[in-house]
Amino acid sequence: MTAVQGFNPRTGEAFGAPVPSTSDAELDAILTKAAASGWGATTSEFRAEALERVADALDAESELLVSTADSETALGVPRLTGELKRTTNQLRLFASVLREGSYLEATIDTADATTVPPRPELRRILRPIGPVAVFAASNFPFAFSVAGGDTASALAAGSPVVVKSHPSHPTTSVETARIVASALPEGVFGIVHGIPVGTKLVQHPAVKAVGFTGSTGGGRALFDLASGRPDPIPFYGELGSVNPTVILPGAATEETAAGFAGSLTMGVGQFCTNPGLVFAPVSMVEALKAAVVATQGGPMLNERMQQGYQSGVDSLAASDLVELAATGGDPAEGFSVAPKLFTTELKTFAANQGTLTEEHFGPAGVVVTYTDPEELLDVLPQLPGSLTATVHASSEEHALAGRIGSALQPVAGRLIFNAWPTGVAVAWGMQHGGPWPATTNPLHTSVGSTAIRRWLVPVSYQSWPEELLPPELQAGNPLGIPRRFDGVLGTK
């Protein structure tokens, strides 16, 4: 049996004991337990308390988790400490979502014989979809990994979870899974390891939906598998994103340039929301170049990513479509890389969008220069889908900024004004998604309270006896949750 080996990106040396790949028999056993766990039949309060236990257990072993993840990812103790706290806060947020109750979309229509056609009594609610497969991300070993947002939201929905660990941090994944499983009933949570098991996980008949965060190529391959099953299942994939940013002339300052460089190179550019494509006036190029030169690169998560980044920027530099304008520092250790900034003119970009909007995962950005911002209004709606789109403008440019925002709205899930896209708040109002290739389903978010909606399916009870209805639909609203009663939203 093959095994998954972790590495220290700072040195390139092996880290931790090899983690055995999951066999077919082991996968079957894990999913059989998940399907029989009865998690979907538990109450919202029961699951809320369980999520809080998981959060408490992770916090209690934070020192071990952070030190292990730092050795496997080189993301740094401060960053990882904050990320773990975000992860446990996310679990607690979903506990509050469960107690608040609106996630169920409980709806009651009383019988009305006077309508055409006559209306029977209908009571509608959202129920768990069933066992969910979660593919952990490389760049967030906590927040988008074993105990991350997909796992937290699926468990909250009442769906058991089986996580496919990421090979960039196998030891961190094993330790996190141990803690999560210890705080939950048996069978509700499982983890599998190895490349081949991913395909089998998506195709397994017990799996009813999939959450994925990763590359466009890998996500598309798994999406096709999910769609090609005898019983196709939902696949919620977060893939590639260049996150376009428009800097209007009034905001073309050294401060804005420094903010861009910081966002571009944060985490060695290994954020799904780093601004890889910037539209800026020609007069700002020197400030952007100086800001990137002042940055420092660092080790990427693994050797494959380092090589992919280097190959991508080398190919871009060798083309006649762009000019290599600036290079940041490179510590030249382990899997390290240097930040890169390229420039091109708007006319060239418009004629070569397919090539110049390819994501180069890492600290690389392309600046598209313009002389008249009005010229952008025809180009921006043609951009590929992204998680975010950003506008920087002065107070005198609000009217133009509004038009730019309107042009960007169809291609992004989150519109940002005078700020940077790196950093995704976990909140009710967050939308972390976007049109293809940012995600495979732009109707949903993978971050925030409404991420739970992906793992729920609607069912209507027509003319059922009161005593056989779920408590959330019974007369008198015994749980006091928000409900729509004969079209009126309230707590009736």
Short mmCIF file of C-alpha atoms in Angstrom, two decimals:
data_model
loop_
_atom_site.label_atom_id
_atom_site.label_comp_id
_atom_site.label_asym_id
_atom_site.label_seq_id
_atom_site.Cartn_x
_atom_site.Cartn_y
_atom_site.Cartn_z
CA MET A 1 0.00 0.00 0.00
CA THR A 2 1.32 3.46 -0.88
CA ALA A 3 1.61 6.20 1.71
CA VAL A 4 1.33 10.00 1.81
CA GLN A 5 4.47 11.78 3.01
CA GLY A 6 4.58 15.35 4.30
CA PHE A 7 7.49 17.71 3.70
CA ASN A 8 8.87 20.83 5.33
CA PRO A 9 8.64 23.53 2.62
CA ARG A 10 11.45 25.54 4.23
CA THR A 11 13.96 22.74 3.79
CA GLY A 12 12.38 20.31 1.35
CA GLU A 13 12.96 17.50 3.85
CA ALA A 14 10.40 14.85 4.79
CA PHE A 15 8.29 15.63 7.85
CA GLY A 16 6.36 13.21 10.04
CA ALA A 17 5.62 9.55 9.56
CA PRO A 18 4.16 8.45 6.21
CA VAL A 19 0.35 8.20 6.31
CA PRO A 20 -0.98 5.02 4.69
CA SER A 21 -3.35 5.46 1.77
CA THR A 22 -6.92 4.35 2.38
CA SER A 23 -7.92 1.01 0.86
CA ASP A 24 -11.20 0.33 -0.91
CA ALA A 25 -12.36 -1.82 2.00
CA GLU A 26 -11.55 0.92 4.49
CA LEU A 27 -13.41 3.48 2.39
CA ASP A 28 -16.49 1.22 2.26
CA ALA A 29 -16.39 0.72 6.01
CA ILE A 30 -16.12 4.46 6.72
CA LEU A 31 -19.01 5.32 4.43
CA THR A 32 -21.18 2.48 5.71
CA LYS A 33 -20.78 3.88 9.23
CA ALA A 34 -21.54 7.40 7.99
CA ALA A 35 -24.74 6.33 6.26
CA ALA A 36 -25.89 4.43 9.36
CA SER A 37 -24.90 7.09 11.89
CA GLY A 38 -28.36 8.64 12.25
CA TRP A 39 -26.81 12.13 12.31
CA GLY A 40 -29.51 13.54 10.05
CA ALA A 41 -32.21 12.54 12.54
CA THR A 42 -30.68 14.49 15.43
CA THR A 43 -32.07 17.83 16.58
CA SER A 44 -30.55 21.18 15.72
CA GLU A 45 -29.68 21.73 19.39
CA PHE A 46 -27.92 18.38 19.60
CA ARG A 47 -25.78 19.25 16.58
CA ALA A 48 -25.11 22.77 17.88
CA GLU A 49 -23.72 21.38 21.11
CA ALA A 50 -21.62 18.87 19.16
CA LEU A 51 -20.09 21.60 17.00
CA GLU A 52 -19.20 23.57 20.11
CA ARG A 53 -17.50 20.48 21.56
CA VAL A 54 -15.45 20.14 18.39
CA ALA A 55 -14.43 23.81 18.58
CA ASP A 56 -13.45 23.49 22.24
CA ALA A 57 -11.43 20.34 21.55
CA LEU A 58 -9.51 22.00 18.71
CA ASP A 59 -8.77 25.06 20.84
CA ALA A 60 -7.51 22.81 23.64
CA GLU A 61 -4.87 21.30 21.34
CA SER A 62 -4.04 24.46 19.41
CA GLU A 63 -0.34 24.42 20.28
CA LEU A 64 0.16 20.95 18.80
CA LEU A 65 -1.94 21.71 15.72
CA VAL A 66 -0.23 25.02 14.94
CA SER A 67 3.31 23.72 15.38
CA THR A 68 2.57 20.67 13.24
CA ALA A 69 0.94 22.74 10.49
CA ASP A 70 3.83 25.23 10.49
CA SER A 71 6.32 22.42 9.94
CA GLU A 72 4.27 21.06 7.03
CA THR A 73 3.22 24.32 5.35
CA ALA A 74 5.71 27.06 6.38
CA LEU A 75 2.76 29.44 6.70
CA GLY A 76 4.05 30.73 10.04
CA VAL A 77 2.82 30.48 13.61
CA PRO A 78 1.01 33.87 13.67
CA ARG A 79 -0.94 33.15 10.48
CA LEU A 80 -1.80 29.59 11.52
CA THR A 81 -2.82 30.62 15.04
CA GLY A 82 -5.29 33.09 13.56
CA GLU A 83 -6.51 30.56 11.02
CA LEU A 84 -7.20 27.94 13.69
CA LYS A 85 -9.15 30.48 15.74
CA ARG A 86 -11.14 31.39 12.64
CA THR A 87 -11.88 27.68 12.20
CA THR A 88 -13.20 27.20 15.72
CA ASN A 89 -15.16 30.45 15.52
CA GLN A 90 -16.70 29.13 12.31
CA LEU A 91 -17.88 25.98 14.09
CA ARG A 92 -19.44 28.13 16.80
CA LEU A 93 -21.10 30.33 14.18
CA PHE A 94 -22.86 27.30 12.72
CA ALA A 95 -24.00 26.35 16.20
CA SER A 96 -25.71 29.74 16.37
CA VAL A 97 -27.16 29.21 12.88
CA LEU A 98 -28.75 25.98 14.08
CA ARG A 99 -30.30 27.64 17.11
CA GLU A 100 -31.60 30.61 15.09
CA GLY A 101 -33.45 28.23 12.76
CA SER A 102 -34.08 30.25 9.59
CA TYR A 103 -31.71 27.94 7.68
CA LEU A 104 -34.57 25.41 7.54
CA GLU A 105 -36.77 27.76 5.44
CA ALA A 106 -39.81 26.37 7.29
CA THR A 107 -42.96 27.26 5.33
CA ILE A 108 -46.61 26.54 6.08
CA ASP A 109 -49.53 27.06 3.70
CA THR A 110 -52.93 26.27 5.19
CA ALA A 111 -55.56 24.53 3.10
CA ASP A 112 -57.71 26.82 0.94
CA ALA A 113 -60.52 25.35 -1.16
CA THR A 114 -61.24 28.71 -2.81
CA THR A 115 -57.99 28.90 -4.82
CA VAL A 116 -57.70 27.59 -8.38
CA PRO A 117 -56.71 24.83 -8.18
CA PRO A 118 -57.69 24.16 -4.55
CA ARG A 119 -54.71 24.28 -2.21
CA PRO A 120 -54.10 21.44 0.25
CA GLU A 121 -52.24 22.01 3.49
CA LEU A 122 -48.52 22.15 2.64
CA ARG A 123 -45.61 22.30 5.08
CA ARG A 124 -42.12 22.63 3.59
CA ILE A 125 -38.72 22.31 5.23
CA LEU A 126 -35.09 21.64 4.33
CA ARG A 127 -33.62 18.27 5.33
CA PRO A 128 -30.02 16.86 5.27
CA ILE A 129 -28.91 15.58 1.90
CA GLY A 130 -26.92 12.65 3.33
CA PRO A 131 -23.20 11.82 3.62
CA VAL A 132 -20.93 14.51 2.15
CA ALA A 133 -17.40 14.11 0.77
CA VAL A 134 -15.10 17.06 1.49
CA PHE A 135 -11.81 17.61 -0.34
CA ALA A 136 -9.40 19.54 1.87
CA ALA A 137 -7.52 22.54 0.47
CA SER A 138 -3.74 22.86 0.40
CA ASN A 139 -3.43 26.55 1.29
CA PHE A 140 -5.61 26.61 4.42
CA PRO A 141 -4.74 23.57 6.56
CA PHE A 142 -7.45 24.48 9.08
CA ALA A 143 -10.09 26.87 7.67
CA PHE A 144 -10.63 25.04 4.35
CA SER A 145 -9.40 21.62 5.35
CA VAL A 146 -10.35 18.79 7.70
CA ALA A 147 -12.36 20.93 10.14
CA GLY A 148 -12.99 23.81 7.74
CA GLY A 149 -16.06 25.48 6.35
CA ASP A 150 -17.33 22.60 4.21
CA THR A 151 -17.05 20.19 7.13
CA ALA A 152 -18.60 22.58 9.65
CA SER A 153 -21.54 23.52 7.43
CA ALA A 154 -22.25 19.93 6.38
CA LEU A 155 -22.18 18.67 9.97
CA ALA A 156 -24.47 21.53 10.95
CA ALA A 157 -26.90 20.55 8.19
CA GLY A 158 -27.10 17.02 9.58
CA SER A 159 -24.90 15.42 6.93
CA PRO A 160 -22.12 13.04 8.00
CA VAL A 161 -18.73 14.01 6.55
CA VAL A 162 -15.84 12.05 5.05
CA VAL A 163 -12.81 14.23 4.35
CA LYS A 164 -10.20 13.51 1.69
CA SER A 165 -7.01 14.89 3.24
CA HIS A 166 -4.59 17.03 1.23
CA PRO A 167 -1.08 15.60 0.69
CA SER A 168 0.51 18.96 1.55
CA HIS A 169 -0.22 18.49 5.26
CA PRO A 170 -0.99 14.82 6.05
CA THR A 171 0.20 14.87 9.67
CA THR A 172 -1.81 18.01 10.42
CA SER A 173 -4.82 16.31 8.84
CA VAL A 174 -4.44 13.17 10.94
CA GLU A 175 -4.16 15.16 14.17
CA THR A 176 -7.11 17.40 13.31
CA ALA A 177 -9.26 14.41 12.34
CA ARG A 178 -8.43 12.67 15.61
CA ILE A 179 -9.67 15.66 17.58
CA VAL A 180 -12.83 16.18 15.50
CA ALA A 181 -13.81 12.51 15.64
CA SER A 182 -13.29 12.38 19.41
CA ALA A 183 -15.96 15.06 19.92
CA LEU A 184 -18.62 13.49 17.68
CA PRO A 185 -20.71 10.29 17.73
CA GLU A 186 -19.12 7.31 15.99
CA GLY A 187 -19.45 7.28 12.22
CA VAL A 188 -20.44 10.93 11.84
CA PHE A 189 -16.95 11.98 10.72
CA GLY A 190 -14.22 10.12 8.85
CA ILE A 191 -11.04 10.83 6.91
CA VAL A 192 -9.33 9.13 3.97
CA HIS A 193 -5.86 9.58 2.48
CA GLY A 194 -4.16 9.12 -0.90
CA ILE A 195 -4.68 10.25 -4.48
CA PRO A 196 -6.64 7.23 -5.87
CA VAL A 197 -9.21 7.32 -3.07
CA GLY A 198 -10.47 10.73 -4.22
CA THR A 199 -11.99 9.33 -7.39
CA LYS A 200 -13.56 6.42 -5.54
CA LEU A 201 -14.96 8.72 -2.88
CA VAL A 202 -16.83 10.83 -5.45
CA GLN A 203 -18.18 7.73 -7.17
CA HIS A 204 -19.22 5.87 -4.02
CA PRO A 205 -23.00 5.35 -3.90
CA ALA A 206 -23.21 6.38 -0.23
CA VAL A 207 -21.92 9.89 -1.01
CA LYS A 208 -24.72 12.35 -1.79
CA ALA A 209 -22.78 15.60 -2.38
CA VAL A 210 -19.19 16.85 -2.66
CA GLY A 211 -17.36 19.96 -1.48
CA PHE A 212 -14.01 20.73 -3.13
CA THR A 213 -11.38 23.47 -2.89
CA GLY A 214 -8.42 23.20 -5.25
CA SER A 215 -7.18 23.54 -8.80
CA THR A 216 -9.35 24.08 -11.85
CA GLY A 217 -8.08 20.91 -13.53
CA GLY A 218 -8.57 18.67 -10.51
CA GLY A 219 -11.93 20.18 -9.66
CA ARG A 220 -13.22 19.84 -13.20
CA ALA A 221 -12.21 16.17 -13.34
CA LEU A 222 -14.05 15.39 -10.11
CA PHE A 223 -17.04 17.52 -11.15
CA ASP A 224 -17.34 15.42 -14.32
CA LEU A 225 -17.19 12.24 -12.24
CA ALA A 226 -19.95 13.48 -9.94
CA SER A 227 -22.11 14.46 -12.93
CA GLY A 228 -21.40 11.19 -14.74
CA ARG A 229 -22.52 8.88 -11.94
CA PRO A 230 -25.59 6.70 -12.54
CA ASP A 231 -27.13 8.94 -9.87
CA PRO A 232 -25.53 12.39 -10.48
CA ILE A 233 -24.84 14.32 -7.28
CA PRO A 234 -24.17 18.01 -6.52
CA PHE A 235 -20.51 19.05 -6.69
CA TYR A 236 -19.64 22.36 -5.06
CA GLY A 237 -16.14 23.22 -6.22
CA GLU A 238 -14.07 26.32 -5.58
CA LEU A 239 -11.45 26.41 -8.34
CA GLY A 240 -9.38 29.21 -9.91
CA SER A 241 -9.78 32.97 -9.56
CA VAL A 242 -7.74 35.98 -10.74
CA ASN A 243 -9.78 38.51 -8.70
CA PRO A 244 -9.64 41.59 -10.95
CA THR A 245 -8.93 44.98 -9.38
CA VAL A 246 -9.58 48.34 -11.02
CA ILE A 247 -7.62 51.33 -9.74
CA LEU A 248 -9.08 54.60 -10.96
CA PRO A 249 -6.76 57.62 -11.45
CA GLY A 250 -7.81 59.35 -8.23
CA ALA A 251 -6.72 56.31 -6.19
CA ALA A 252 -3.43 55.71 -8.02
CA THR A 253 -1.23 56.48 -5.03
CA GLU A 254 1.84 54.91 -3.43
CA GLU A 255 -0.37 53.81 -0.56
CA THR A 256 -2.64 51.91 -2.95
CA ALA A 257 0.41 50.37 -4.65
CA ALA A 258 1.74 49.17 -1.30
CA GLY A 259 -1.65 47.70 -0.42
CA PHE A 260 -1.73 45.83 -3.69
CA ALA A 261 1.75 44.38 -3.20
CA GLY A 262 0.88 43.26 0.32
CA SER A 263 -2.31 41.55 -0.82
CA LEU A 264 -0.62 39.95 -3.85
CA THR A 265 2.18 38.39 -1.81
CA MET A 266 0.27 37.52 1.39
CA GLY A 267 0.92 33.89 2.23
CA VAL A 268 3.33 33.76 -0.75
CA GLY A 269 0.36 34.48 -2.99
CA GLN A 270 -1.35 31.24 -1.98
CA PHE A 271 -4.74 32.81 -1.27
CA CYS A 272 -7.75 32.08 -3.45
CA THR A 273 -8.51 35.82 -3.30
CA ASN A 274 -5.14 37.43 -4.04
CA PRO A 275 -5.44 40.17 -6.73
CA GLY A 276 -3.70 38.63 -9.73
CA LEU A 277 -5.11 41.03 -12.33
CA VAL A 278 -4.98 44.82 -11.94
CA PHE A 279 -6.21 47.57 -14.26
CA ALA A 280 -4.28 50.75 -13.49
CA PRO A 281 -3.42 54.06 -15.19
CA VAL A 282 -0.06 54.15 -16.98
CA SER A 283 1.14 56.75 -14.49
CA MET A 284 0.91 54.23 -11.63
CA VAL A 285 3.21 51.56 -13.06
CA GLU A 286 6.38 52.85 -11.37
CA ALA A 287 4.73 52.88 -7.95
CA LEU A 288 3.44 49.33 -8.44
CA LYS A 289 6.86 48.14 -9.57
CA ALA A 290 8.58 49.70 -6.56
CA ALA A 291 6.04 48.16 -4.19
CA VAL A 292 6.58 44.64 -5.57
CA VAL A 293 10.39 44.98 -5.60
CA ALA A 294 10.17 45.75 -1.89
CA THR A 295 8.37 42.46 -1.14
CA GLN A 296 9.88 39.15 -0.13
CA GLY A 297 8.89 35.76 -1.46
CA GLY A 298 8.98 32.54 0.51
CA PRO A 299 8.41 28.80 0.39
CA MET A 300 5.30 27.50 -1.29
CA LEU A 301 3.32 24.63 0.15
CA ASN A 302 5.00 21.88 -1.82
CA GLU A 303 7.47 21.24 -4.60
CA ARG A 304 4.75 20.67 -7.21
CA MET A 305 3.27 24.10 -6.56
CA GLN A 306 6.71 25.71 -6.63
CA GLN A 307 7.46 24.12 -10.00
CA GLY A 308 4.02 24.99 -11.37
CA TYR A 309 4.41 28.63 -10.36
CA GLN A 310 7.91 28.88 -11.78
CA SER A 311 6.90 27.24 -15.04
CA GLY A 312 3.92 29.58 -15.37
CA VAL A 313 5.78 32.83 -14.76
CA ASP A 314 8.69 31.72 -16.96
CA SER A 315 6.29 30.99 -19.81
CA LEU A 316 4.55 34.34 -19.33
CA ALA A 317 7.87 36.21 -19.27
CA ALA A 318 8.96 34.50 -22.49
CA SER A 319 5.84 35.60 -24.36
CA ASP A 320 5.57 38.85 -26.30
CA LEU A 321 2.27 39.74 -24.59
CA VAL A 322 3.71 41.15 -21.37
CA GLU A 323 6.80 42.75 -19.92
CA LEU A 324 8.38 41.50 -16.71
CA ALA A 325 8.28 44.73 -14.72
CA ALA A 326 9.39 43.73 -11.21
CA THR A 327 10.72 40.85 -9.14
CA GLY A 328 10.61 40.63 -5.36
CA GLY A 329 13.06 38.93 -3.07
CA ASP A 330 13.59 35.17 -2.90
CA PRO A 331 15.02 33.50 0.22
CA ALA A 332 16.25 30.68 -2.04
CA GLU A 333 15.45 27.91 0.40
CA GLY A 334 13.27 24.84 0.21
CA PHE A 335 10.29 25.38 -2.09
CA SER A 336 10.66 29.18 -2.20
CA VAL A 337 9.73 31.53 -5.06
CA ALA A 338 9.98 35.25 -5.81
CA PRO A 339 7.04 37.60 -6.45
CA LYS A 340 6.63 38.67 -10.08
CA LEU A 341 4.84 41.63 -11.66
CA PHE A 342 4.06 41.83 -15.37
CA THR A 343 2.62 44.70 -17.39
CA THR A 344 0.68 44.89 -20.64
CA GLU A 345 -1.48 47.42 -22.46
CA LEU A 346 -5.26 47.25 -22.47
CA LYS A 347 -5.39 46.68 -26.23
CA THR A 348 -3.05 43.68 -25.98
CA PHE A 349 -4.96 42.31 -23.01
CA ALA A 350 -8.33 42.58 -24.75
CA ALA A 351 -7.00 40.59 -27.72
CA ASN A 352 -5.42 37.88 -25.55
CA GLN A 353 -7.73 37.47 -22.56
CA GLY A 354 -7.64 33.69 -22.65
CA THR A 355 -3.88 33.65 -22.01
CA LEU A 356 -3.59 36.69 -19.77
CA THR A 357 -6.36 35.68 -17.37
CA GLU A 358 -4.86 32.29 -16.53
CA GLU A 359 -4.27 31.94 -12.80
CA HIS A 360 -0.66 31.45 -11.73
CA PHE A 361 -1.07 30.19 -8.18
CA GLY A 362 1.45 32.18 -6.19
CA PRO A 363 2.66 35.79 -5.87
CA ALA A 364 2.34 36.78 -9.54
CA GLY A 365 0.27 39.65 -10.90
CA VAL A 366 -0.48 41.21 -14.28
CA VAL A 367 -1.03 44.97 -14.52
CA VAL A 368 -3.12 46.08 -17.49
CA THR A 369 -2.46 49.76 -18.19
CA TYR A 370 -5.05 52.17 -19.55
CA THR A 371 -5.19 55.85 -20.44
CA ASP A 372 -8.95 56.36 -20.23
CA PRO A 373 -10.98 54.41 -17.64
CA GLU A 374 -14.03 54.56 -19.89
CA GLU A 375 -12.23 52.02 -22.10
CA LEU A 376 -12.53 49.45 -19.33
CA LEU A 377 -16.32 49.29 -19.49
CA ASP A 378 -16.27 47.10 -22.61
CA VAL A 379 -13.52 44.80 -21.34
CA LEU A 380 -14.52 44.06 -17.76
CA PRO A 381 -17.78 42.17 -18.47
CA GLN A 382 -15.78 39.75 -20.67
CA LEU A 383 -13.52 38.59 -17.82
CA PRO A 384 -13.74 35.00 -16.57
CA GLY A 385 -15.62 34.38 -13.35
CA SER A 386 -13.85 35.27 -10.11
CA LEU A 387 -14.50 35.08 -6.40
CA THR A 388 -13.96 38.82 -6.02
CA ALA A 389 -13.69 42.06 -7.96
CA THR A 390 -12.34 45.30 -6.47
CA VAL A 391 -12.60 48.99 -7.27
CA HIS A 392 -10.32 51.69 -5.84
CA ALA A 393 -11.51 55.25 -6.36
CA SER A 394 -11.37 58.71 -4.85
CA SER A 395 -14.47 60.38 -3.44
CA GLU A 396 -14.76 62.44 -6.63
CA GLU A 397 -14.91 59.27 -8.73
CA HIS A 398 -17.92 57.57 -7.12
CA ALA A 399 -20.13 57.90 -10.19
CA LEU A 400 -17.52 56.24 -12.42
CA ALA A 401 -16.75 53.67 -9.71
CA GLY A 402 -20.44 52.72 -9.69
CA ARG A 403 -20.38 52.09 -13.44
CA ILE A 404 -17.17 50.05 -13.11
CA GLY A 405 -18.79 48.04 -10.33
CA SER A 406 -21.83 47.37 -12.48
CA ALA A 407 -19.55 46.09 -15.25
CA LEU A 408 -17.78 43.77 -12.80
CA GLN A 409 -20.87 42.50 -10.98
CA PRO A 410 -21.70 39.69 -13.46
CA VAL A 411 -18.22 38.17 -13.17
CA ALA A 412 -17.66 38.09 -9.39
CA GLY A 413 -19.36 36.91 -6.21
CA ARG A 414 -18.06 39.70 -3.96
CA LEU A 415 -17.54 43.35 -4.93
CA ILE A 416 -15.00 45.30 -2.82
CA PHE A 417 -14.52 49.05 -2.61
CA ASN A 418 -11.26 50.68 -1.50
CA ALA A 419 -10.01 47.55 0.25
CA TRP A 420 -8.24 44.33 -0.74
CA PRO A 421 -9.82 40.92 -1.34
CA THR A 422 -7.47 38.77 0.74
CA GLY A 423 -9.30 37.87 3.93
CA VAL A 424 -12.77 36.37 3.89
CA ALA A 425 -15.01 37.18 6.87
CA VAL A 426 -17.14 34.35 8.26
CA ALA A 427 -20.55 36.03 8.48
CA TRP A 428 -24.17 35.90 7.36
CA GLY A 429 -23.53 38.45 4.61
CA MET A 430 -20.47 36.79 3.04
CA GLN A 431 -20.56 35.43 -0.50
CA HIS A 432 -17.54 33.32 -1.37
CA GLY A 433 -18.30 32.03 -4.81
CA GLY A 434 -18.62 33.20 -8.38
CA PRO A 435 -19.15 32.18 -12.01
CA TRP A 436 -17.02 29.51 -13.65
CA PRO A 437 -14.08 28.96 -13.29
CA ALA A 438 -14.21 30.43 -9.78
CA THR A 439 -16.75 27.79 -8.79
CA THR A 440 -18.82 25.04 -10.33
CA ASN A 441 -22.01 26.51 -8.87
CA PRO A 442 -22.34 30.31 -8.55
CA LEU A 443 -25.64 30.06 -6.65
CA HIS A 444 -23.96 29.14 -3.37
CA THR A 445 -21.19 30.23 -1.02
CA SER A 446 -18.52 28.14 0.71
CA VAL A 447 -18.00 30.69 3.49
CA GLY A 448 -20.57 32.20 5.84
CA SER A 449 -23.81 31.10 7.38
CA THR A 450 -25.61 30.31 4.13
CA ALA A 451 -22.92 27.76 3.19
CA ILE A 452 -25.18 25.30 5.02
CA ARG A 453 -27.72 25.52 2.17
CA ARG A 454 -25.53 23.33 -0.07
CA TRP A 455 -26.13 20.27 2.09
CA LEU A 456 -29.90 20.60 2.46
CA VAL A 457 -32.75 19.45 0.21
CA PRO A 458 -36.41 20.53 0.39
CA VAL A 459 -39.33 18.29 1.25
CA SER A 460 -43.03 19.19 1.49
CA TYR A 461 -45.47 17.41 3.82
CA GLN A 462 -48.98 17.48 2.32
CA SER A 463 -51.93 16.96 4.69
CA TRP A 464 -49.88 15.00 7.24
CA PRO A 465 -51.16 14.44 10.80
CA GLU A 466 -49.79 16.91 13.30
CA GLU A 467 -48.11 14.29 15.46
CA LEU A 468 -46.13 12.94 12.51
CA LEU A 469 -44.66 16.29 11.48
CA PRO A 470 -41.16 17.50 12.42
CA PRO A 471 -41.33 19.88 15.43
CA GLU A 472 -40.22 22.75 13.18
CA LEU A 473 -43.51 22.43 11.25
CA GLN A 474 -45.93 21.71 14.06
CA ALA A 475 -48.72 24.05 15.11
CA GLY A 476 -47.77 26.72 17.58
CA ASN A 477 -44.11 26.70 16.44
CA PRO A 478 -42.79 24.86 19.52
CA LEU A 479 -39.16 25.72 18.71
CA GLY A 480 -39.88 29.40 18.05
CA ILE A 481 -37.97 29.51 14.76
CA PRO A 482 -38.63 31.92 11.84
CA ARG A 483 -41.35 30.51 9.57
CA ARG A 484 -43.36 31.70 6.58
CA PHE A 485 -47.03 31.18 7.41
CA ASP A 486 -49.47 31.69 4.52
CA GLY A 487 -46.88 33.87 2.83
CA VAL A 488 -46.03 36.02 5.86
CA LEU A 489 -42.56 35.69 7.40
CA GLY A 490 -42.56 35.62 11.20
CA THR A 491 -42.59 33.17 14.11
CA LYS A 492 -46.22 32.03 13.88
#
